[in-house]
Coordinates of C-alpha atoms in Angstrom, one line a residue:
Chain A
G1 CA 80.0 100.2 79.6
D2 CA 79.1 98.6 83.1
S3 CA 77.8 100.5 85.9
V4 CA 76.2 100.6 89.6
T5 CA 74.2 103.3 90.7
Q6 CA 73.5 104.0 94.3
M7 CA 70.7 105.7 96.4
E8 CA 72.3 108.7 96.8
G9 CA 72.6 109.9 101.0
P10 CA 73.8 110.7 103.2
V11 CA 70.8 108.1 104.9
T12 CA 70.3 109.1 108.5
L13 CA 68.6 106.6 111.0
S14 CA 67.7 105.9 114.6
E15 CA 69.1 103.0 115.8
E16 CA 66.9 99.6 115.2
A17 CA 65.5 101.3 112.4
F18 CA 65.3 99.2 108.8
L19 CA 67.4 99.6 106.7
T20 CA 67.3 99.6 103.1
I21 CA 70.0 100.8 100.4
N22 CA 69.0 100.4 96.8
C23 CA 71.0 99.8 94.1
T24 CA 71.5 99.0 90.7
Y25 CA 73.4 97.6 87.8
T26 CA 73.8 98.0 83.5
A27 CA 76.3 95.2 82.8
T28 CA 76.6 92.6 79.7
G29 CA 76.4 88.6 80.8
Y30 CA 76.0 87.3 84.3
P31 CA 78.0 89.9 87.1
S32 CA 78.8 89.0 90.3
L33 CA 77.1 91.9 93.1
F34 CA 78.6 93.0 95.7
W35 CA 78.3 95.0 98.8
Y36 CA 81.8 96.7 100.3
V37 CA 81.6 98.7 103.4
Q38 CA 84.3 101.1 104.1
Y39 CA 84.4 102.7 107.9
P40 CA 86.1 105.5 109.0
G41 CA 89.5 106.1 108.5
E42 CA 90.0 102.4 106.9
G43 CA 90.1 101.1 103.1
L44 CA 87.0 99.0 101.8
Q45 CA 86.0 95.4 103.2
L46 CA 83.2 93.0 102.0
L47 CA 80.1 92.7 103.2
L48 CA 78.4 90.4 101.0
K49 CA 78.1 88.8 97.9
A50 CA 76.0 87.0 95.5
T51 CA 77.0 85.5 92.2
K52 CA 74.3 84.4 90.7
A53 CA 70.1 85.5 90.4
D54 CA 67.8 84.7 93.0
D55 CA 71.0 84.1 95.1
K56 CA 71.0 86.1 98.9
G57 CA 73.8 87.2 100.6
S58 CA 74.1 87.7 104.1
N59 CA 76.3 89.2 106.9
K60 CA 76.7 91.0 110.4
G61 CA 72.4 91.1 109.9
F62 CA 72.6 92.7 106.5
E63 CA 71.3 90.8 103.5
A64 CA 70.5 91.8 99.8
T65 CA 69.0 89.8 96.9
Y66 CA 70.2 89.6 93.2
R67 CA 67.9 90.9 91.3
K68 CA 68.5 89.6 87.4
E69 CA 64.3 90.9 86.6
T70 CA 64.9 94.2 88.3
T71 CA 68.9 94.3 87.5
S72 CA 68.9 95.0 91.5
F73 CA 70.8 94.3 94.3
H74 CA 69.4 96.5 97.4
L75 CA 71.1 96.2 100.4
E76 CA 68.7 95.6 104.1
K77 CA 69.4 95.7 107.6
G78 CA 66.4 95.0 110.0
S79 CA 67.8 96.5 112.9
V80 CA 70.8 98.9 112.5
Q81 CA 73.4 100.2 115.7
V82 CA 75.5 103.0 115.7
S83 CA 78.3 101.2 114.9
D84 CA 76.8 100.6 111.4
S85 CA 77.7 104.0 110.9
A86 CA 79.6 104.1 107.5
V87 CA 79.6 104.4 103.6
Y88 CA 78.4 101.1 101.6
F89 CA 79.6 100.4 97.8
C90 CA 77.3 98.3 95.6
A91 CA 79.7 96.8 93.4
L92 CA 79.6 94.1 89.9
K93 CA 82.0 92.1 88.7
R94 CA 81.8 90.7 84.9
E95 CA 82.3 87.2 84.6
T96 CA 85.0 87.8 81.4
S97 CA 87.3 90.0 83.6
Y98 CA 90.3 89.4 85.1
D99 CA 89.1 90.6 88.8
K100 CA 88.0 94.1 88.0
V101 CA 85.4 95.6 90.4
I102 CA 83.0 98.6 89.1
F103 CA 82.0 100.2 92.2
G104 CA 78.8 102.3 93.0
P105 CA 79.4 105.9 94.4
G106 CA 78.5 105.0 97.6
T107 CA 76.2 105.5 100.5
S108 CA 76.3 107.4 103.1
L109 CA 74.8 106.2 106.8
S110 CA 74.8 107.6 109.9
V111 CA 73.0 106.0 112.6
I112 CA 72.2 107.8 116.3
P113 CA 71.2 106.7 119.0
Chain B
D1 CA 97.4 87.6 109.3
A2 CA 99.0 91.3 107.4
G3 CA 96.6 92.8 105.3
V4 CA 97.6 95.1 102.2
I5 CA 100.2 97.6 103.8
Q6 CA 100.4 100.8 102.3
S7 CA 103.0 103.6 103.1
P8 CA 103.1 106.5 104.5
R9 CA 99.6 106.7 106.4
H10 CA 99.9 110.4 105.3
E11 CA 101.1 112.3 103.0
V12 CA 101.8 116.4 102.6
T13 CA 103.9 118.1 100.2
E14 CA 104.2 121.2 98.0
M15 CA 103.2 121.1 94.5
G16 CA 105.8 119.8 92.4
Q17 CA 107.3 117.9 94.2
E18 CA 108.2 114.3 93.3
V19 CA 105.2 111.5 95.5
T20 CA 105.7 107.8 95.5
L21 CA 103.3 105.5 97.5
R22 CA 103.9 102.4 98.0
C23 CA 101.9 99.0 99.1
K24 CA 102.5 95.5 99.5
P25 CA 99.7 93.3 99.1
I26 CA 98.8 90.1 101.0
S27 CA 101.0 87.1 100.2
G28 CA 100.3 85.1 97.7
H29 CA 97.8 87.3 96.0
N30 CA 98.5 88.0 92.3
S31 CA 95.7 90.9 91.3
L32 CA 96.8 94.4 92.5
F33 CA 94.9 97.6 92.1
W34 CA 95.6 101.7 92.3
Y35 CA 92.1 103.3 93.5
R36 CA 92.2 107.0 94.4
Q37 CA 89.2 108.5 96.2
T38 CA 87.9 112.0 96.4
M39 CA 84.6 113.8 97.8
M40 CA 84.0 115.1 93.9
R41 CA 84.6 111.5 92.1
G42 CA 84.1 108.8 94.6
L43 CA 86.0 105.3 94.0
E44 CA 88.2 105.8 91.0
L45 CA 90.6 102.3 89.8
L46 CA 93.8 104.4 88.3
I47 CA 95.3 100.9 87.4
Y48 CA 95.8 97.3 87.9
F49 CA 98.2 94.7 87.7
N50 CA 97.8 90.8 87.1
N51 CA 101.2 88.9 87.9
N52 CA 103.2 92.0 88.2
V53 CA 101.8 93.3 84.5
P54 CA 99.5 96.2 83.9
I55 CA 96.2 94.6 82.5
D56 CA 94.7 98.3 82.5
D57 CA 96.0 101.9 83.0
S58 CA 92.9 103.2 81.3
G59 CA 92.6 105.1 84.7
M60 CA 95.6 106.8 85.0
P61 CA 94.7 110.5 84.9
E62 CA 97.6 111.3 82.8
D63 CA 101.5 111.5 81.9
R64 CA 102.1 112.9 85.5
F65 CA 101.3 109.4 87.1
S66 CA 102.8 105.5 87.0
A67 CA 102.6 102.6 88.4
K68 CA 105.6 100.1 88.9
M69 CA 104.9 96.7 89.8
P70 CA 108.2 95.1 90.4
N71 CA 107.6 91.9 92.0
A72 CA 104.5 90.3 93.7
S73 CA 105.0 91.8 97.0
F74 CA 105.7 95.3 96.0
S75 CA 104.1 98.5 93.8
T76 CA 104.3 101.7 93.8
L77 CA 102.4 104.9 92.4
K78 CA 104.3 107.8 91.6
I79 CA 103.0 111.0 90.9
Q80 CA 105.6 113.6 88.7
P81 CA 104.7 117.1 89.3
S82 CA 102.2 116.4 92.0
E83 CA 100.0 118.9 91.8
P84 CA 97.0 119.9 94.4
R85 CA 94.3 118.5 92.4
D86 CA 96.0 115.4 93.1
S87 CA 95.1 115.9 96.5
A88 CA 92.7 112.1 97.4
V89 CA 93.0 109.3 99.5
Y90 CA 95.2 106.7 97.7
F91 CA 94.2 102.7 98.4
C92 CA 95.8 99.6 96.9
A93 CA 93.8 96.4 96.9
S94 CA 95.1 93.1 96.2
S95 CA 92.8 89.9 94.9
L96 CA 93.7 86.0 94.3
A97 CA 92.2 85.9 90.9
G98 CA 91.5 82.8 88.8
Q99 CA 89.4 81.1 91.6
G100 CA 86.2 81.9 91.7
Y101 CA 85.3 85.3 92.8
Q102 CA 87.5 86.4 95.5
P103 CA 87.3 89.3 97.1
Q104 CA 89.4 92.6 97.2
H105 CA 91.1 93.0 100.0
F106 CA 91.8 96.8 101.0
G107 CA 94.7 98.7 102.6
D108 CA 94.2 101.8 105.0
G109 CA 95.0 103.9 102.5
T110 CA 96.8 106.9 102.0
R111 CA 95.4 110.1 102.8
L112 CA 97.8 113.6 99.9
S113 CA 97.4 116.4 100.6
I114 CA 99.6 119.1 97.7
L115 CA 99.7 122.6 98.5

């Protein structure tokens, strides 16, 4: 079945460091891919998305490129801030499903000043 | 704009009691999802509805759990009887299906503690 794998956390970085969170997926067909972010005490919210191969999603300085050949969608940011501390979820949605999203296990990020 | 509204935000009760969690989706959304989040199992999809009809309830853990969506603006998740292992944060999310990819909008969750 469909699945999403993420690098294990927690990840701790200093402010202004470069961030990479790895994500790989298994799915039939051509899924859409997403990154969601969960801040403490809140629900998940969409950070960025990519709907086809080689698409790059970007938002708030975060980027991720849909790589079909490696079935990956790694999240990157050039310079993290303390306010980026959160849990990040990689996710996919198959084109044939209603609107069901398969979430990865989440990666916790802590950014220290 | 009002987002997804869940109530209560926190619930503490004794095992064996009935628990009812409530969700008001975003107006106009036609899909609604119930998730459970724990440290051990992460985020689990319990059930989802499309146009008020349950589409997939394969994630509902057992018969003690039930969910209803009597109309487009309200859904409940009920646990009866509750057990300590049901302690978790329960999220409701809604989206507008059928128009390309529309993101799921999550509520702030109900933190449930069963003593």
